[in-house]
């Protein structure tokens, strides 16, 4: 296991579309997931996408019981999600603050669909299908955006709500 370096905004590898995972339940996939978990935990992240550690794969992990980066967020079950698709269940979007380990120190308000169905596979190829809302839906949309080469600042509509975490949320 190893804590990997997280690529930062400006790195062209974060702007690529990720390729689907083709083989499940392999030692390589298992190792990649272990590295991602360790890297996410070491950085206190709510989620991490494979492209953030330089792997151009449709693989994200997310979930937490309590997260210091998002102290008011309800818990999200820990999930390994591969080759995901997202279907919004209503057109309505809601604003919420987001950050990203690839955009350190900053926070911005991003509109996201309130209610979605997400589908995909776990590391063994078992299918996952969940209907979610709230912060869970937000995290999934944020992480899956990484697989499309989209970072949250590219989704911001009101740039007066974008700035440094320590300024916006002083201790
Ligand atoms: Ni991110």
PDB file of N, CA and C and ligand atoms in Angstrom, residues 52 99-102 142-143 146 151, ligand 1:
ATOM      1  N   UNK A  52      -7.134  11.341 -10.316  1.00  0.00           N
ATOM      2  CA  UNK A  52      -6.432  12.238  -9.388  1.00  0.00           C
ATOM      3  C   UNK A  52      -5.086  11.682  -8.940  1.00  0.00           C
ATOM      4  N   UNK A  99     -15.190  21.222  -2.198  1.00  0.00           N
ATOM      5  CA  UNK A  99     -13.749  21.362  -2.305  1.00  0.00           C
ATOM      6  C   UNK A  99     -13.237  20.159  -3.053  1.00  0.00           C
ATOM      7  N   UNK A 100     -11.956  20.099  -3.283  1.00  0.00           N
ATOM      8  CA  UNK A 100     -11.393  18.975  -4.038  1.00  0.00           C
ATOM      9  C   UNK A 100      -9.926  18.847  -3.663  1.00  0.00           C
ATOM     10  N   UNK A 101      -9.484  17.617  -3.457  1.00  0.00           N
ATOM     11  CA  UNK A 101      -8.079  17.412  -3.098  1.00  0.00           C
ATOM     12  C   UNK A 101      -7.139  17.852  -4.227  1.00  0.00           C
ATOM     13  N   UNK A 102      -7.660  17.983  -5.439  1.00  0.00           N
ATOM     14  CA  UNK A 102      -6.845  18.471  -6.560  1.00  0.00           C
ATOM     15  C   UNK A 102      -6.862  19.996  -6.669  1.00  0.00           C
ATOM     16  N   UNK A 142     -19.657  14.882  -8.087  1.00  0.00           N
ATOM     17  CA  UNK A 142     -18.315  15.479  -8.086  1.00  0.00           C
ATOM     18  C   UNK A 142     -17.270  14.452  -8.536  1.00  0.00           C
ATOM     19  N   UNK A 143     -17.317  13.257  -7.930  1.00  0.00           N
ATOM     20  CA  UNK A 143     -16.298  12.249  -8.249  1.00  0.00           C
ATOM     21  C   UNK A 143     -16.417  11.775  -9.694  1.00  0.00           C
ATOM     22  N   UNK A 146     -14.832  13.854 -12.346  1.00  0.00           N
ATOM     23  CA  UNK A 146     -13.390  13.653 -12.564  1.00  0.00           C
ATOM     24  C   UNK A 146     -13.143  12.685 -13.729  1.00  0.00           C
ATOM     25  N   UNK A 151     -13.389  19.407 -13.369  1.00  0.00           N
ATOM     26  CA  UNK A 151     -13.126  19.758 -11.973  1.00  0.00           C
ATOM     27  C   UNK A 151     -14.212  20.733 -11.512  1.00  0.00           C
TER      28      UNK A 151
HETATM   29 NI1  LIG B   1     -12.406  16.233  -6.536  1.00  0.00          NI
END
